[in-house]
Coordinates of C-alpha atoms in Angstrom, one line a residue:
X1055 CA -0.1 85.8 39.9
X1056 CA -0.2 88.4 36.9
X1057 CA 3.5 90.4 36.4
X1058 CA 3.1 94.1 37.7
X1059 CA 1.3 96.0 35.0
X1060 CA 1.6 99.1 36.9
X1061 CA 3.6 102.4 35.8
X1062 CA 7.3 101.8 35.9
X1063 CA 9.5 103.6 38.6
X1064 CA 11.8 106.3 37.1
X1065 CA 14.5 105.0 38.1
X1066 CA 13.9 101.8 36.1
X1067 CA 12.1 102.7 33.1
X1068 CA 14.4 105.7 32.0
X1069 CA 17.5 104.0 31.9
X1070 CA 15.6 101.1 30.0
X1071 CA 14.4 104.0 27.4
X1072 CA 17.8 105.6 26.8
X1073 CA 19.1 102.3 26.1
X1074 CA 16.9 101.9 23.5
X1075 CA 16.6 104.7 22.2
X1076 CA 20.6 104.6 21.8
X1077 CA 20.1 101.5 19.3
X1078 CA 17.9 103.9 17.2
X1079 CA 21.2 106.0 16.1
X1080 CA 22.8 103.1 14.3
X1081 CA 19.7 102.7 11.6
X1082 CA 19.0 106.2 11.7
X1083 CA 22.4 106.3 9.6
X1084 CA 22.1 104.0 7.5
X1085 CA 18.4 105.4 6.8
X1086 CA 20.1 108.4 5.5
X1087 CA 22.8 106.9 3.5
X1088 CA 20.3 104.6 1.9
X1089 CA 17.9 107.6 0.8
X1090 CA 20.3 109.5 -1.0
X1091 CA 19.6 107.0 -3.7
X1092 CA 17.8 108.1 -7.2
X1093 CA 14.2 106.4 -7.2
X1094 CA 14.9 105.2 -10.5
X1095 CA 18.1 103.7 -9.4
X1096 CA 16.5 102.0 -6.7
X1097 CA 15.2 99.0 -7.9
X1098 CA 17.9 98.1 -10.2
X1099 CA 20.2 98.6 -7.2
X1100 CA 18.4 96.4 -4.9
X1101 CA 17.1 93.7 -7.0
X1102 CA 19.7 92.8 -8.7
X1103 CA 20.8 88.6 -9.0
X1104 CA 23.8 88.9 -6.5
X1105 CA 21.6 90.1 -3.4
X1106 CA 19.4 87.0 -3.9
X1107 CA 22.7 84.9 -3.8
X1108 CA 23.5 87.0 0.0
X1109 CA 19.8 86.3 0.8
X1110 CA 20.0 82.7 0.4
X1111 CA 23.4 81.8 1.0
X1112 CA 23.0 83.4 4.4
X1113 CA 19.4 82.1 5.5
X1114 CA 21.0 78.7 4.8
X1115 CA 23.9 79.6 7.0
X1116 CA 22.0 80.5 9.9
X1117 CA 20.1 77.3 10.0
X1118 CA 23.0 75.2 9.6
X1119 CA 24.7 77.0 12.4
X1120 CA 21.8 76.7 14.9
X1121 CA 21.2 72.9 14.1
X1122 CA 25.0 72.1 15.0
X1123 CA 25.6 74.2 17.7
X1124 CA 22.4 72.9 19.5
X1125 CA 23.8 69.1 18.8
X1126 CA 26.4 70.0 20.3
X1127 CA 25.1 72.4 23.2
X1128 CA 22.2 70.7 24.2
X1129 CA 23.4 67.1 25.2
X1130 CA 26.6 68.7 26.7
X1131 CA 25.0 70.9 29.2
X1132 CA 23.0 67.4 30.1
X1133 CA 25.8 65.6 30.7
X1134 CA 27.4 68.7 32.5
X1135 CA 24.3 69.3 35.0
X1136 CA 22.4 66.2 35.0
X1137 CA 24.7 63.1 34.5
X1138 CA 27.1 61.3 37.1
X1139 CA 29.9 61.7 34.6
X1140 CA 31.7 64.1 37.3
X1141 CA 34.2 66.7 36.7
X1142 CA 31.5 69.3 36.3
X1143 CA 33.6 72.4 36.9
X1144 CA 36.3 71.1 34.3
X1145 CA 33.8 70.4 31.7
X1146 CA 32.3 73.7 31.8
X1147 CA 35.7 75.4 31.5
X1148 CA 36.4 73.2 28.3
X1149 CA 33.0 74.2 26.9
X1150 CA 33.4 77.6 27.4
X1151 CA 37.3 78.5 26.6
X1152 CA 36.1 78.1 22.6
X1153 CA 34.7 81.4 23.1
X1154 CA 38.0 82.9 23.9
X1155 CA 39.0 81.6 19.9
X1156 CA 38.2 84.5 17.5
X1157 CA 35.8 82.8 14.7
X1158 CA 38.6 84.1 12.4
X1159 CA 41.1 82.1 14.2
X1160 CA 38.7 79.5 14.3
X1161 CA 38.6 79.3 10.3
X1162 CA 41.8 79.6 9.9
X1163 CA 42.6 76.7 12.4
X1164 CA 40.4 74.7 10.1
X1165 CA 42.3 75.7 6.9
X1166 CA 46.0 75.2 8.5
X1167 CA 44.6 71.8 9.5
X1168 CA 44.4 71.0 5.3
X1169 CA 46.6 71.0 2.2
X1170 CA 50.2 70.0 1.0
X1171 CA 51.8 71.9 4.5
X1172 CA 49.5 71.0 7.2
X1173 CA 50.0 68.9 10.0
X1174 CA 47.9 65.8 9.3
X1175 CA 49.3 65.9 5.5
X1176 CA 53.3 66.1 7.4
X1177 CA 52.6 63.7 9.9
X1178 CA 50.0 61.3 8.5
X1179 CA 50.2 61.8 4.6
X1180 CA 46.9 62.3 4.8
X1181 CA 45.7 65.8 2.6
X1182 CA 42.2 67.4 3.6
X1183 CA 40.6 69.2 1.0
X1184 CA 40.3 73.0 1.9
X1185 CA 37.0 73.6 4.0
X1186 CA 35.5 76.4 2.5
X1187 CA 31.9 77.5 1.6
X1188 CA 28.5 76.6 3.3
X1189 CA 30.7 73.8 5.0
X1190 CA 33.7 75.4 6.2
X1191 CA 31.5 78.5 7.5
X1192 CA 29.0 75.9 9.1
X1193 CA 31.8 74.2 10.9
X1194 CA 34.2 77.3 11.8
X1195 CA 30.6 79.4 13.4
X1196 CA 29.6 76.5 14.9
X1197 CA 32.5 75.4 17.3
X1198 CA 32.8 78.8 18.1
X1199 CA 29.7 79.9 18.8
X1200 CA 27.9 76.8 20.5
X1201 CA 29.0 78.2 23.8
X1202 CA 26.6 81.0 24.0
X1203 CA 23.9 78.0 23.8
X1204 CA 25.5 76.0 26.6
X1205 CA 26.1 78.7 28.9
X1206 CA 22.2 79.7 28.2
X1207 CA 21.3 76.0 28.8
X1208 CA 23.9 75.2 32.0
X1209 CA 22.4 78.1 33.8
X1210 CA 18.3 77.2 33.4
X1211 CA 19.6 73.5 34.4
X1212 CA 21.1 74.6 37.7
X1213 CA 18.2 77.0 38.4
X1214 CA 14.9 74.6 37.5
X1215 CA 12.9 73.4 40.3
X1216 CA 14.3 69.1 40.6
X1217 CA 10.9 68.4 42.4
X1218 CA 9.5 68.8 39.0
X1219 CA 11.7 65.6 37.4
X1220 CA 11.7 63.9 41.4
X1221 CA 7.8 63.6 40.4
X1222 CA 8.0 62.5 36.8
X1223 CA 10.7 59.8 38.0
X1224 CA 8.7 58.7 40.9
X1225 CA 5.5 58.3 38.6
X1226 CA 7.8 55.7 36.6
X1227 CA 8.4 57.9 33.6
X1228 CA 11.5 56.4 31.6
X1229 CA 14.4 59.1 31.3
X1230 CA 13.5 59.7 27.6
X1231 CA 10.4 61.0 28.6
X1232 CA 10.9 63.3 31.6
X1233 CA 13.5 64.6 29.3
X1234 CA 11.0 65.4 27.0
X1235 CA 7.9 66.4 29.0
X1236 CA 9.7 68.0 31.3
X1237 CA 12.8 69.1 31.0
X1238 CA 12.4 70.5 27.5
X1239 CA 9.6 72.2 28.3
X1240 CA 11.7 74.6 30.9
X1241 CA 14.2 74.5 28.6
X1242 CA 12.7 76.8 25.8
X1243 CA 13.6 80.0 27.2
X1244 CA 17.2 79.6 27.5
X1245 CA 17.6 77.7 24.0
X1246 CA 15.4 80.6 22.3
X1247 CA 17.8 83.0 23.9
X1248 CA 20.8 80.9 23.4
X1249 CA 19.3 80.6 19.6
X1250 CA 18.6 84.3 19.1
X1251 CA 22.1 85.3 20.0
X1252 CA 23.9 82.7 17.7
X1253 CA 21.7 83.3 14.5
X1254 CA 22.1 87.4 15.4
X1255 CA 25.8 86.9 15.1
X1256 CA 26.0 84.4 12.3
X1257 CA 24.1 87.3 9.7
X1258 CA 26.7 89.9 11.6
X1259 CA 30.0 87.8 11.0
X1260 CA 32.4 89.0 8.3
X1261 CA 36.1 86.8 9.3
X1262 CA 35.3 83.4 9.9
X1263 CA 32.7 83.5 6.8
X1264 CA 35.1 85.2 4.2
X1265 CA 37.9 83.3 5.0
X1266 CA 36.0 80.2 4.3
X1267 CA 34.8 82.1 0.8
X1268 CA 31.0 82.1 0.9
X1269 CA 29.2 85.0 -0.5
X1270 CA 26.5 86.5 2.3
X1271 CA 25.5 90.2 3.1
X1272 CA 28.2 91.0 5.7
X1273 CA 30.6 89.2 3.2
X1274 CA 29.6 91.9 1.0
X1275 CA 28.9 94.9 3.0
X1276 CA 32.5 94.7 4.4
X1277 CA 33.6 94.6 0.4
X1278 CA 31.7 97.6 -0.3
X1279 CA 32.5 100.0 2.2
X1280 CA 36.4 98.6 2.7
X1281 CA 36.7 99.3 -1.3
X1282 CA 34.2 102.5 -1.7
X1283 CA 32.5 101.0 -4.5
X1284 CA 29.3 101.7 -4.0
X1285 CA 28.4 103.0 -0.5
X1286 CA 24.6 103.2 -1.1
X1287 CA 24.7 100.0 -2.1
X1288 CA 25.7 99.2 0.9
X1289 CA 23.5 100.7 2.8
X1290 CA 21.1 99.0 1.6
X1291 CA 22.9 95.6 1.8
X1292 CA 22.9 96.7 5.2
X1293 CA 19.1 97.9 5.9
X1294 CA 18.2 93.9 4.2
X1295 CA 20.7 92.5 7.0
X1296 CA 18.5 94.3 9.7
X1297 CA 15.3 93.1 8.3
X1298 CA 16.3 89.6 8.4
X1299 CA 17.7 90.6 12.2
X1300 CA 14.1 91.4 12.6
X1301 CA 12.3 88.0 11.3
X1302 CA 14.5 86.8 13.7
X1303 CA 13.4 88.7 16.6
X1304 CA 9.8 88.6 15.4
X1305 CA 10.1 84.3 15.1
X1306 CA 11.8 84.8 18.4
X1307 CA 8.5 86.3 20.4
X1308 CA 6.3 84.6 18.7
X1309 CA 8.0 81.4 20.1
X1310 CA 8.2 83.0 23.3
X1311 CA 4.9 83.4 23.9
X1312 CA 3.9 81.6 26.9
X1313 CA 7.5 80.2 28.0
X1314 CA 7.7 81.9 31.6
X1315 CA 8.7 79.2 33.9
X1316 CA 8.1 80.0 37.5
X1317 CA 9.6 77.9 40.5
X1318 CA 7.1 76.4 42.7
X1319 CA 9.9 77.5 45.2
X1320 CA 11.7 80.1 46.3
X1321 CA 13.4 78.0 49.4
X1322 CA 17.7 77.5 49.1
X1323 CA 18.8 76.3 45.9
X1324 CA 18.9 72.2 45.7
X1325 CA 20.4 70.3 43.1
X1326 CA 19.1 67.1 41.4
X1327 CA 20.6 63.8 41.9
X1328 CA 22.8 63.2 39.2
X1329 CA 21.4 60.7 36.7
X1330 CA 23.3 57.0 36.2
X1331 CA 24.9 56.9 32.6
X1332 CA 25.6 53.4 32.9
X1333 CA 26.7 51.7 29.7
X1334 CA 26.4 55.1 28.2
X1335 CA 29.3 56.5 30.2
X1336 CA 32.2 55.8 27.4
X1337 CA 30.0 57.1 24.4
X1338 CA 29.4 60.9 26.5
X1339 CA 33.0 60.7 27.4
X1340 CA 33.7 59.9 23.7
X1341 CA 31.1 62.7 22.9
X1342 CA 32.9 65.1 25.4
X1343 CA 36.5 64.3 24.0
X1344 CA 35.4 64.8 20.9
X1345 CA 33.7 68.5 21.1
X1346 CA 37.0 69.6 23.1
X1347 CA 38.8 67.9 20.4
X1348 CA 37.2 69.6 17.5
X1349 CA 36.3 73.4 19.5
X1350 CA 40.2 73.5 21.6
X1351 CA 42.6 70.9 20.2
X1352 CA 42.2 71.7 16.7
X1353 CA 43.0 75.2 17.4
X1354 CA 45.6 74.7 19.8
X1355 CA 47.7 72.3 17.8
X1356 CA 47.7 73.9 14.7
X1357 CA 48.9 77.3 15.7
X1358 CA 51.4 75.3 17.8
X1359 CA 52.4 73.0 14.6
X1360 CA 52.8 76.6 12.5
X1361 CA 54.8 78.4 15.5
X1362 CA 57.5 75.6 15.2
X1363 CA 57.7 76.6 11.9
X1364 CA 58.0 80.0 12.2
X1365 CA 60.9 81.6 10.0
X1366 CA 61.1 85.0 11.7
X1367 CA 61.7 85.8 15.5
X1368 CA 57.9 86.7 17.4
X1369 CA 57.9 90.2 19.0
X1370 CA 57.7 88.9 22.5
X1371 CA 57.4 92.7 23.9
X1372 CA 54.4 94.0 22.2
X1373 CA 52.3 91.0 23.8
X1374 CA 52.1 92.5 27.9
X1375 CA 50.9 95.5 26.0
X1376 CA 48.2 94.0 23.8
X1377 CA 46.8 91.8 27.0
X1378 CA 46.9 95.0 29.0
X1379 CA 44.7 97.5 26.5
X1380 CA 42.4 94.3 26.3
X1381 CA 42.0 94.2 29.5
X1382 CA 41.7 98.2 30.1
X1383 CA 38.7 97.8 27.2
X1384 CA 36.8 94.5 28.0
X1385 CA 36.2 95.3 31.8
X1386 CA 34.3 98.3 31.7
X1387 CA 32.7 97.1 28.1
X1388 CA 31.3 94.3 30.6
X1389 CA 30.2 96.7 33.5
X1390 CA 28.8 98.7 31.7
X1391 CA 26.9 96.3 29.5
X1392 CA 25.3 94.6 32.1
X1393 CA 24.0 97.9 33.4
X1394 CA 22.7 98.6 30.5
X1395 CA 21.1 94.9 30.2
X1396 CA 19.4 94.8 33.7
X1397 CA 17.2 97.9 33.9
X1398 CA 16.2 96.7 30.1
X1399 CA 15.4 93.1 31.4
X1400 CA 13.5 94.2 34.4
X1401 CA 11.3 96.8 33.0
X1402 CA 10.4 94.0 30.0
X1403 CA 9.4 91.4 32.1
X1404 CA 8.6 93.5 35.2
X1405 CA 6.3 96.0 33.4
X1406 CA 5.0 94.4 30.1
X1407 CA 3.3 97.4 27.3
X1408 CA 4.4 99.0 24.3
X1409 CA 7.1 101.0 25.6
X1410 CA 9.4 98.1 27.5
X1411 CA 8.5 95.3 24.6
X1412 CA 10.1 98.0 22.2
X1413 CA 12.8 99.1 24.4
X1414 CA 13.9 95.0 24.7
X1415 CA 13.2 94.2 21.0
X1416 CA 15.9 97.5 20.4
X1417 CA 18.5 96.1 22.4
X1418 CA 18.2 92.9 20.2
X1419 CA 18.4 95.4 16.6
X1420 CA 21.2 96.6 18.8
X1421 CA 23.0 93.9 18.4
X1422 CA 21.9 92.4 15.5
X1423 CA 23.3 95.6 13.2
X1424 CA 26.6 94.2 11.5
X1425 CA 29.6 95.7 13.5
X1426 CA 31.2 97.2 10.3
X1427 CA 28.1 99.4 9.6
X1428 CA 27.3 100.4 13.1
X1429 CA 31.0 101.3 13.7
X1430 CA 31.0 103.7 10.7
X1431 CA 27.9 105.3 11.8
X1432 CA 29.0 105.7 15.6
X1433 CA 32.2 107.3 14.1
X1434 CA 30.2 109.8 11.6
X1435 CA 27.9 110.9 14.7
X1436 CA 30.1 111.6 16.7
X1437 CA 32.6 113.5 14.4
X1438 CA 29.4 115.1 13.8
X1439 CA 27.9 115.9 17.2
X1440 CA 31.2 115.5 19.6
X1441 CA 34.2 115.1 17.5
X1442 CA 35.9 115.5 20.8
X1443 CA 35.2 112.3 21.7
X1444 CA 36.0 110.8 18.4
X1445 CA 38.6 107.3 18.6
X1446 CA 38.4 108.4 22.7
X1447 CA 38.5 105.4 25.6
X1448 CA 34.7 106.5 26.2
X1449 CA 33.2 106.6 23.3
X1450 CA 34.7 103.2 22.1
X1451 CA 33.3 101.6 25.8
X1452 CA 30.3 103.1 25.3
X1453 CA 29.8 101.8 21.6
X1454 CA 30.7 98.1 22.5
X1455 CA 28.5 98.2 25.7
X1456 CA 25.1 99.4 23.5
X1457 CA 25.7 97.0 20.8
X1458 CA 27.2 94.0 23.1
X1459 CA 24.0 94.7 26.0
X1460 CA 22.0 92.1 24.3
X1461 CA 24.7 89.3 24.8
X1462 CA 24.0 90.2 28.3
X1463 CA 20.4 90.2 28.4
X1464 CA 19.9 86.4 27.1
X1465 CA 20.7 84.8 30.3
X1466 CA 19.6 87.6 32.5
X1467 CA 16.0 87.4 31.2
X1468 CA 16.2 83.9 31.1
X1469 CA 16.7 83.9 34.9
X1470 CA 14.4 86.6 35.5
X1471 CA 11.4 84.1 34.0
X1472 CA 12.6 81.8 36.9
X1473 CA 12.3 83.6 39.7
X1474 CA 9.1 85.4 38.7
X1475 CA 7.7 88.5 40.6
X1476 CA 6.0 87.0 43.6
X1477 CA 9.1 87.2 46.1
X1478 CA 9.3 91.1 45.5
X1479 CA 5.7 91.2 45.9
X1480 CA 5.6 89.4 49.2
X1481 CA 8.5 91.3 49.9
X1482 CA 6.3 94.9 49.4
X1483 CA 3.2 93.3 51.2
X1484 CA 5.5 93.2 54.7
X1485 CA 6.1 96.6 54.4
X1486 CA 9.5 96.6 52.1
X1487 CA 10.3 99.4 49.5
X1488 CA 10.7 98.2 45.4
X1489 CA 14.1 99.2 45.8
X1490 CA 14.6 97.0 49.2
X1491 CA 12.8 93.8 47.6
X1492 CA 14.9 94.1 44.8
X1493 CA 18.6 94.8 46.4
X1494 CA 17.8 92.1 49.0
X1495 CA 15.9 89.2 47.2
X1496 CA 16.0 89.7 43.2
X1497 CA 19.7 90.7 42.9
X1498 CA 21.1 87.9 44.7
X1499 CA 18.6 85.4 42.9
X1500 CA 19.8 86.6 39.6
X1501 CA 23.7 87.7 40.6
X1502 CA 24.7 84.2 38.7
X1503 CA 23.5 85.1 35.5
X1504 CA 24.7 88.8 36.0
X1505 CA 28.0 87.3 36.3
X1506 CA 27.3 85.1 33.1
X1507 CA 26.3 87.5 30.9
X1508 CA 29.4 89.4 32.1
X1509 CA 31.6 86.8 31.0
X1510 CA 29.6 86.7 27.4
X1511 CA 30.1 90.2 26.9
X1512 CA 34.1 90.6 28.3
X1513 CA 35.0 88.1 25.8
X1514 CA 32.7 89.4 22.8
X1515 CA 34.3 92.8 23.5
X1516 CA 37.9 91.3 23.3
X1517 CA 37.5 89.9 19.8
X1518 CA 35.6 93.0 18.5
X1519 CA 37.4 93.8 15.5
X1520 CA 35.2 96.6 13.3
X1521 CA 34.3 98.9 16.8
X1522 CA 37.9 98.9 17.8
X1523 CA 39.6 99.3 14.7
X1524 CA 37.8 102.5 13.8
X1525 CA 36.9 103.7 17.0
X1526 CA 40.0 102.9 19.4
X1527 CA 42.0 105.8 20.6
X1528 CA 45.4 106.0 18.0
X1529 CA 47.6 103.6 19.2
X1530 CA 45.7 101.2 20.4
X1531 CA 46.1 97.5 19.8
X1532 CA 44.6 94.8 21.7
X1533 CA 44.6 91.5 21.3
X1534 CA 41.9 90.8 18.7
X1535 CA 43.6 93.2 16.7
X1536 CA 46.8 91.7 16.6
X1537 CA 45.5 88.3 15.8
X1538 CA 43.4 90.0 13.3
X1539 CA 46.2 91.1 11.7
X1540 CA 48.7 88.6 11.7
X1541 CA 46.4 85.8 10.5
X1542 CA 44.8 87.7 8.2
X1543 CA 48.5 87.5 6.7
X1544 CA 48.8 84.0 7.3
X1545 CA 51.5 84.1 9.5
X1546 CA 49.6 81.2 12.2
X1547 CA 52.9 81.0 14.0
X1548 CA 53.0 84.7 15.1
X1549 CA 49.7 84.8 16.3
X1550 CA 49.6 82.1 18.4
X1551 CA 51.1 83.5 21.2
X1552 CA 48.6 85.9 21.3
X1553 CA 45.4 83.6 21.1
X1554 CA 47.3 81.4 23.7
X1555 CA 47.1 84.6 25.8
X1556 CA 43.5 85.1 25.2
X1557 CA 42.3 81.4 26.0
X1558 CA 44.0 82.0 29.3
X1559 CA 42.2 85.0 29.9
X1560 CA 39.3 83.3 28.8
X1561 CA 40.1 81.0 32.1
X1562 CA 40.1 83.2 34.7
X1563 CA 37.1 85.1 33.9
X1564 CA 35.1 81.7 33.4
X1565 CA 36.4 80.9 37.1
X1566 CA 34.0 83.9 38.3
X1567 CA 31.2 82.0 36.9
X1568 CA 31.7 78.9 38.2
X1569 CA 31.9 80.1 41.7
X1570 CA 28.6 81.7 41.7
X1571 CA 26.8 79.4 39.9
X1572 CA 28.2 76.7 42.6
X1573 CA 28.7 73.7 40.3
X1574 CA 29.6 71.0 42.9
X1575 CA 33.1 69.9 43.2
X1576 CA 33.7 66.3 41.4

């Protein structure tokens, strides 16, 4: 059965609209700041030999990001949802907490790790050249983003139909190919979405990437505006950044086309048996151990090897205060996100034309504008329109929410294509209002991934670093921002406190997902 073509309700497609339209403000800006550049200047501002450097430099990036965090994604969330390893609920935690690392952290976890004064050169003798460049950047992104592609992947693994791979297996198809003609099939959406949010914030990243020294276009955007040199320049840098955003999105729906997956199904939820590893058991525990290793041990034991060595006392008192303002900032970042994701998500898939593909494909350019540049043009509007609200508690929630909604949206859509319109339909034929078919059959069929993309967006919220620092009401300073500014410094040993603080966080919030996705108990 066809998706409802018909006119969208008001209720749905005008919150979907201001949401996109809000994306629109961001370019608009830089628009502006780009085309108070001389025509003659122009060409000899954009074409010079450094911006082909950026171009390259971070095209290569992105693909080397998305190739390791899919090997490392990809058979985890099998082994996770499919496998009799067990543990399933403990597993997930540990391939989620990385998120709750900043990528700066990350990087710099990496670069403690080596040289003369790390631990494996004061312990083992053994000296690791610096990671730095394509390699270090590769690496750093990579164990901290490949959670965003598991979560993506876990949550389209619960919710496919098992009668589909109970059929392949009965026909006597070997593992290897129901995994292939079945599973990955079904799998599409959620790794394009899980792919589309990774490669989005690869091109927006500025810590993790200039830490580890490699020259792309946030690299030097950041450089730019932090040092006033050429502010037009910028902008354009900027404006490039987007339309590479845009390839993205426009390889995104071309690959899209075609991937709705419907269950058969709309009975209670049944899981698959869990598949035999057999002799394989010690390499995916060995595989397991190793990602934790790399994404959550590294981390934690180098800040812990540089707090033992720390030569000044750590301001214990300023760390309540930090967690609480996180807090006080990521919740309604979170709420309010989602809000913002769901009408979007509905009215795209719901109501397909013009209108809701644009409105989706600006939440996307939403996200996809670097953070630096979109907090500086958030700030100039609204000194310009409502400086009232300028560095207020609203106004930064409000700014994270519209550029975070599409971390939300990924899984949300994802589990939209699932479930598919005909329940609501059948729901109307009996007799039922939109709004009744939707509160009683839709919500709770997509409340998991509601809760999921919650969880994505309170923990890109707490490491936001551009948004908050310039849009935070004075005395602010969350947690991000004081790892942000003790690392930047070098000083591992004071910040570790407060990343422990933030992986712990990172914890409890994951627990909400667990319980409504209903991983069974090991």
């Amino acid at each position: 059965m066809a998706y409802d073509a018909r006119r969208a309700p008001l209720l749905l497609a005008l919150p979907a609209v201001l949401a996109g339209s809000a994306m629109l403000l961001p370019l608009l800006y830089l628009v502006i700041r780009a085309g108070g550049v001389d025509p003659g200047e122009l060409a000899a501002l954009v074409l010079r030999p450094k911006t082909l450097v950026y171009l390259g430099n971070t095209l290569s990036l992105v693909g080397c990001v998305l190739a390791l965090t899919t090997l490392i994604a990809l058979p985890l969330a099998l082994i996770v949802v499919r496998s009799d390893l067990g543990f399933s609920r403990l597993l997930t935690l540990l391939a989620v907490l990385p998120l709750a690392i900043p990528g700066y952290v990350m990087a710099y976890a990496l670069i403690g790790l080596s040289g003369y004064y790390g631990p494996l050169s004061v312990f083992f003798g053994l000296r690791l050249p610096r990671p730095e460049g394509l390699f270090g950047a590769t690496l750093a992104l990579g164990l901290y983003t490949f959670p965003y592609l598991f979560l993506t992947l876990r949550s389209a693994l619960v919710g496919m139909d098992p009668a589909l791979v109970e059929s392949a297996r009965s026909l006597g198809r070997a593992p290897l190919a129901v995994f292939w003609r079945v599973t990955l099939p079904h799998l599409k959406p959620a790794l394009l979405s899980g792919w589309l949010i990774i490669a989005l914030y690869t091109i927006g990243d500025f810590g993790a990437i200039a830490l580890m020294r490699f020259e792309v276009f946030s690299a030097a955007i950041y450089s730019q505006y932090a040092n006033a040199f050429e502010v037009h320049y910028a902008a354009w840098l900027s404006l490039m950044l987007i339309g590479i955003a845009g390839a993205i999105l426009l390889v995104e729906t071309r690959l899209s086309r075609g991937t709705r997956v419907v269950r058969s199904g709309q009975g209670a939820r049944r899981l698959l048996a869990p598949m035999k590893l057999g002799r394989w058991k010690p390499l995916a525990v060995l595989f397991v151990a190793a990602v934790a290793l790399a994404s959550l041990g590294v981390p934690a034991l180098v800040i812990l090897f540089w707090l033992t060595r720390a030569p000044t006392e750590i301001d214990w008192a300023a760390i309540p205060s930090a967690a609480w303002q996180t807090l006080a900032i990521a919740g309604p970042v979170a709420l309010v996100a989602v809000a913002i994701a769901l009408p979007v998500a509905l009215f795209h898939l719901r109501h397909p034309g013009r209108t809701s593909f644009a409105v989706e494909r600006l939440t996307w350019f939403g996200y996809a504008m670097p953070p630096l540049p979109f907090a500086l043009s958030v700030a100039f509007l609204s000194l310009a329109a409502l400086p009232g609200l300028y560095q207020s508690l609203p106004l930064l929630v409000a700014a994270l929410a519209v550029h975070l909604a599409a971390v939300a949206l990924g899984p949300i859509r994802s589990r939209l294509v699932q479930i598919g319109p005909r329940t609501e339909e059948a729901a109307r034929a009996l007799g039922r209002s939109s709004a009744a078919a939707f509160a009683f059959i839709t919500l709770p069929l997509v409340a998991r991934s509601l809760v999921a993309g919650g969880v994505l967006v309170f923990m890109a919220a707490a490491k936001e670093l551009p948004l908050t620092l310039l849009l935070s009401p004075i005395g602010t300073r969350t947690m991000a921002m004081s790892i942000f500014s003790r690392t930047s410094e070098g000083a591992l040993y004071d910040a570790a406190p407060y990343a422990a603080l933030t992986i712990l966080f990172s914890g409890l919030v994951v627990g909400l997902i667990l319980r409504y996705e209903g991983a069974p108990r090991s």
